[in-house]
PDB file of C-alpha atoms in Angstrom:
ATOM      1  CA  MET A  11     -13.412 -18.591 -10.172  1.00  0.00           C
ATOM      2  CA  ASP A  12     -11.968 -15.739  -8.166  1.00  0.00           C
ATOM      3  CA  GLY A  13      -8.456 -17.236  -8.419  1.00  0.00           C
ATOM      4  CA  THR A  14      -8.625 -17.373 -12.221  1.00  0.00           C
ATOM      5  CA  ARG A  15      -9.640 -13.735 -12.405  1.00  0.00           C
ATOM      6  CA  ASN A  16      -6.724 -12.751 -10.151  1.00  0.00           C
ATOM      7  CA  GLU A  17      -4.291 -14.811 -12.243  1.00  0.00           C
ATOM      8  CA  ARG A  18      -5.489 -13.155 -15.454  1.00  0.00           C
ATOM      9  CA  ALA A  19      -5.235  -9.698 -13.873  1.00  0.00           C
ATOM     10  CA  ARG A  20      -1.744 -10.468 -12.589  1.00  0.00           C
ATOM     11  CA  ALA A  21      -0.634 -11.772 -16.001  1.00  0.00           C
ATOM     12  CA  ARG A  22      -2.063  -8.692 -17.715  1.00  0.00           C
ATOM     13  CA  ALA A  23      -0.315  -6.372 -15.247  1.00  0.00           C
ATOM     14  CA  GLN A  24       3.001  -8.190 -15.741  1.00  0.00           C
ATOM     15  CA  HIS A  25       2.610  -7.959 -19.514  1.00  0.00           C
ATOM     16  CA  LEU A  26       1.887  -4.213 -19.360  1.00  0.00           C
ATOM     17  CA  LEU A  27       4.812  -3.647 -17.003  1.00  0.00           C
ATOM     18  CA  ALA A  28       7.147  -5.562 -19.323  1.00  0.00           C
ATOM     19  CA  GLN A  29       6.062  -3.325 -22.209  1.00  0.00           C
ATOM     20  CA  ILE A  30       6.479  -0.098 -20.238  1.00  0.00           C
ATOM     21  CA  ALA A  31       9.735  -0.925 -18.423  1.00  0.00           C
ATOM     22  CA  PRO A  32      11.498  -3.917 -19.943  1.00  0.00           C
ATOM     23  CA  LEU A  33      14.175  -5.614 -17.862  1.00  0.00           C
ATOM     24  CA  LEU A  34      17.709  -4.516 -18.626  1.00  0.00           C
ATOM     25  CA  ASP A  35      20.271  -7.052 -19.748  1.00  0.00           C
ATOM     26  CA  ASP A  36      22.896  -8.109 -17.211  1.00  0.00           C
ATOM     27  CA  ALA A  37      25.669  -5.963 -18.722  1.00  0.00           C
ATOM     28  CA  GLU A  38      23.525  -2.825 -18.464  1.00  0.00           C
ATOM     29  CA  VAL A  39      22.510  -3.610 -14.882  1.00  0.00           C
ATOM     30  CA  GLN A  40      26.157  -4.131 -13.926  1.00  0.00           C
ATOM     31  CA  ARG A  41      27.178  -0.848 -15.599  1.00  0.00           C
ATOM     32  CA  LEU A  42      24.437   1.057 -13.755  1.00  0.00           C
ATOM     33  CA  ARG A  43      25.388  -0.578 -10.452  1.00  0.00           C
ATOM     34  CA  GLU A  44      29.038   0.464 -10.903  1.00  0.00           C
ATOM     35  CA  LEU A  45      27.980   3.980 -11.845  1.00  0.00           C
ATOM     36  CA  SER A  46      25.793   4.278  -8.749  1.00  0.00           C
ATOM     37  CA  MET A  47      28.605   2.993  -6.513  1.00  0.00           C
ATOM     38  CA  ASP A  48      30.985   5.569  -8.051  1.00  0.00           C
ATOM     39  CA  CYS A  49      28.459   8.313  -7.275  1.00  0.00           C
ATOM     40  CA  ILE A  50      28.089   7.123  -3.684  1.00  0.00           C
ATOM     41  CA  ARG A  51      31.876   6.974  -3.176  1.00  0.00           C
ATOM     42  CA  GLU A  52      32.255  10.482  -4.630  1.00  0.00           C
ATOM     43  CA  ALA A  53      29.510  11.833  -2.350  1.00  0.00           C
ATOM     44  CA  GLU A  54      31.157  10.250   0.697  1.00  0.00           C
ATOM     45  CA  ARG A  55      34.552  11.702  -0.314  1.00  0.00           C
ATOM     46  CA  ILE A  56      33.065  15.183  -0.660  1.00  0.00           C
ATOM     47  CA  GLU A  57      31.183  14.809   2.617  1.00  0.00           C
ATOM     48  CA  GLU A  58      34.397  13.956   4.493  1.00  0.00           C
ATOM     49  CA  GLY A  59      35.939  17.259   3.388  1.00  0.00           C
ATOM     50  CA  VAL A  60      33.078  19.295   4.826  1.00  0.00           C
ATOM     51  CA  THR A  61      33.880  20.481   8.342  1.00  0.00           C
ATOM     52  CA  THR A  62      31.081  22.922   9.113  1.00  0.00           C
ATOM     53  CA  VAL A  63      27.737  21.464   9.947  1.00  0.00           C
ATOM     54  CA  GLU A  64      24.768  23.800   9.904  1.00  0.00           C
ATOM     55  CA  SER A  65      22.578  23.774  12.939  1.00  0.00           C
ATOM     56  CA  SER A  66      19.056  22.506  12.525  1.00  0.00           C
ATOM     57  CA  GLU A  67      17.815  25.969  13.511  1.00  0.00           C
ATOM     58  CA  GLN A  68      19.635  27.567  10.564  1.00  0.00           C
ATOM     59  CA  ILE A  69      18.260  24.955   8.200  1.00  0.00           C
ATOM     60  CA  THR A  70      14.740  25.440   9.565  1.00  0.00           C
ATOM     61  CA  THR A  71      15.032  29.217   9.185  1.00  0.00           C
ATOM     62  CA  ARG A  72      16.052  28.852   5.553  1.00  0.00           C
ATOM     63  CA  LEU A  73      13.283  26.357   4.822  1.00  0.00           C
ATOM     64  CA  ASP A  74      10.744  28.695   6.433  1.00  0.00           C
ATOM     65  CA  ALA A  75      11.937  31.556   4.229  1.00  0.00           C
ATOM     66  CA  VAL A  76      11.620  29.392   1.119  1.00  0.00           C
ATOM     67  CA  ALA A  77       8.120  28.272   2.140  1.00  0.00           C
ATOM     68  CA  ARG A  78       6.985  31.854   2.824  1.00  0.00           C
ATOM     69  CA  ASP A  79       8.316  32.987  -0.552  1.00  0.00           C
ATOM     70  CA  PHE A  80       6.663  30.047  -2.312  1.00  0.00           C
ATOM     71  CA  PHE A  81       3.242  30.672  -0.789  1.00  0.00           C
ATOM     72  CA  ALA A  82       3.476  34.426  -1.299  1.00  0.00           C
ATOM     73  CA  ARG A  83       4.212  33.887  -4.987  1.00  0.00           C
ATOM     74  CA  ALA A  84       1.458  31.285  -5.314  1.00  0.00           C
ATOM     75  CA  LEU A  85      -1.103  33.616  -3.713  1.00  0.00           C
ATOM     76  CA  HIS A  86       0.064  36.509  -5.879  1.00  0.00           C
ATOM     77  CA  GLU A  87      -0.288  34.426  -9.065  1.00  0.00           C
ATOM     78  CA  MET A  88      -3.678  33.101  -7.968  1.00  0.00           C
ATOM     79  CA  ASN A  89      -4.934  36.622  -7.286  1.00  0.00           C
ATOM     80  CA  GLN A  90      -3.622  37.830 -10.638  1.00  0.00           C
ATOM     81  CA  GLN A  91      -5.447  35.009 -12.415  1.00  0.00           C
ATOM     82  CA  ASN A  92      -8.654  35.869 -10.584  1.00  0.00           C
ATOM     83  CA  GLY A  93      -8.218  39.587 -11.237  1.00  0.00           C
ATOM     84  CA  ARG A  94      -8.246  40.458  -7.536  1.00  0.00           C
ATOM     85  CA  ARG A  95      -5.921  42.375  -5.303  1.00  0.00           C
ATOM     86  CA  PRO A  96      -4.472  40.313  -2.468  1.00  0.00           C
ATOM     87  CA  PRO A  97      -6.097  40.955   0.921  1.00  0.00           C
ATOM     88  CA  ARG A  98      -4.168  42.981   3.453  1.00  0.00           C
ATOM     89  CA  SER A  99      -2.729  40.613   5.981  1.00  0.00           C
ATOM     90  CA  LYS A 100      -0.934  40.861   9.258  1.00  0.00           C
ATOM     91  CA  VAL A 101       0.983  38.358  11.278  1.00  0.00           C
ATOM     92  CA  ALA A 102      -0.425  37.392  14.639  1.00  0.00           C
ATOM     93  CA  VAL A 103       1.627  35.559  17.220  1.00  0.00           C
ATOM     94  CA  ASN A 104      -0.496  33.328  19.433  1.00  0.00           C
ATOM     95  CA  GLY A 105      -3.310  35.851  19.160  1.00  0.00           C
ATOM     96  CA  HIS A 106      -1.075  38.757  20.174  1.00  0.00           C
ATOM     97  CA  ARG A 107       0.825  41.293  18.104  1.00  0.00           C
ATOM     98  CA  LYS A 108       4.055  40.735  20.066  1.00  0.00           C
ATOM     99  CA  GLY A 109       5.777  37.720  21.527  1.00  0.00           C
ATOM    100  CA  ARG A 110       8.079  34.858  20.641  1.00  0.00           C
ATOM    101  CA  ALA A 111       5.915  31.968  19.576  1.00  0.00           C
ATOM    102  CA  ARG A 112       4.597  30.400  16.422  1.00  0.00           C
ATOM    103  CA  ALA A 113       3.220  32.899  13.958  1.00  0.00           C
ATOM    104  CA  TRP A 114       0.410  32.321  11.489  1.00  0.00           C
ATOM    105  CA  LEU A 115      -1.145  34.460   8.811  1.00  0.00           C
ATOM    106  CA  VAL A 116      -4.399  36.160   9.718  1.00  0.00           C
ATOM    107  CA  ASP A 117      -6.669  37.482   6.993  1.00  0.00           C
ATOM    108  CA  GLY A 118      -6.938  41.252   7.378  1.00  0.00           C
ATOM    109  CA  THR A 119     -10.684  41.199   6.672  1.00  0.00           C
ATOM    110  CA  SER A 120     -11.602  39.546   9.964  1.00  0.00           C
TER     111      SER A 120
END
């Protein structure tokens, strides 16, 4: 009995999938494949012309700046929605105010 239930569920799922995303005809699949290969070739051609490679440290620094900006904006919007002023914060580095290590945000109320 369990096998019949699974077969019905599988058939129903396949039917729903066929309605949501019908299979493309062969000509359309071939056209999309050629288009994707053209895009890949173009990307490889452009990549060959690039001579400067950014160091992972530069990339990490930029990503950190983007993340800080994102979270600062998110906190600002959240505080505006709640009608509160953001808490005063300071950056602590491994529990100390100075040093070269990972920094994390410490709530100014503690």
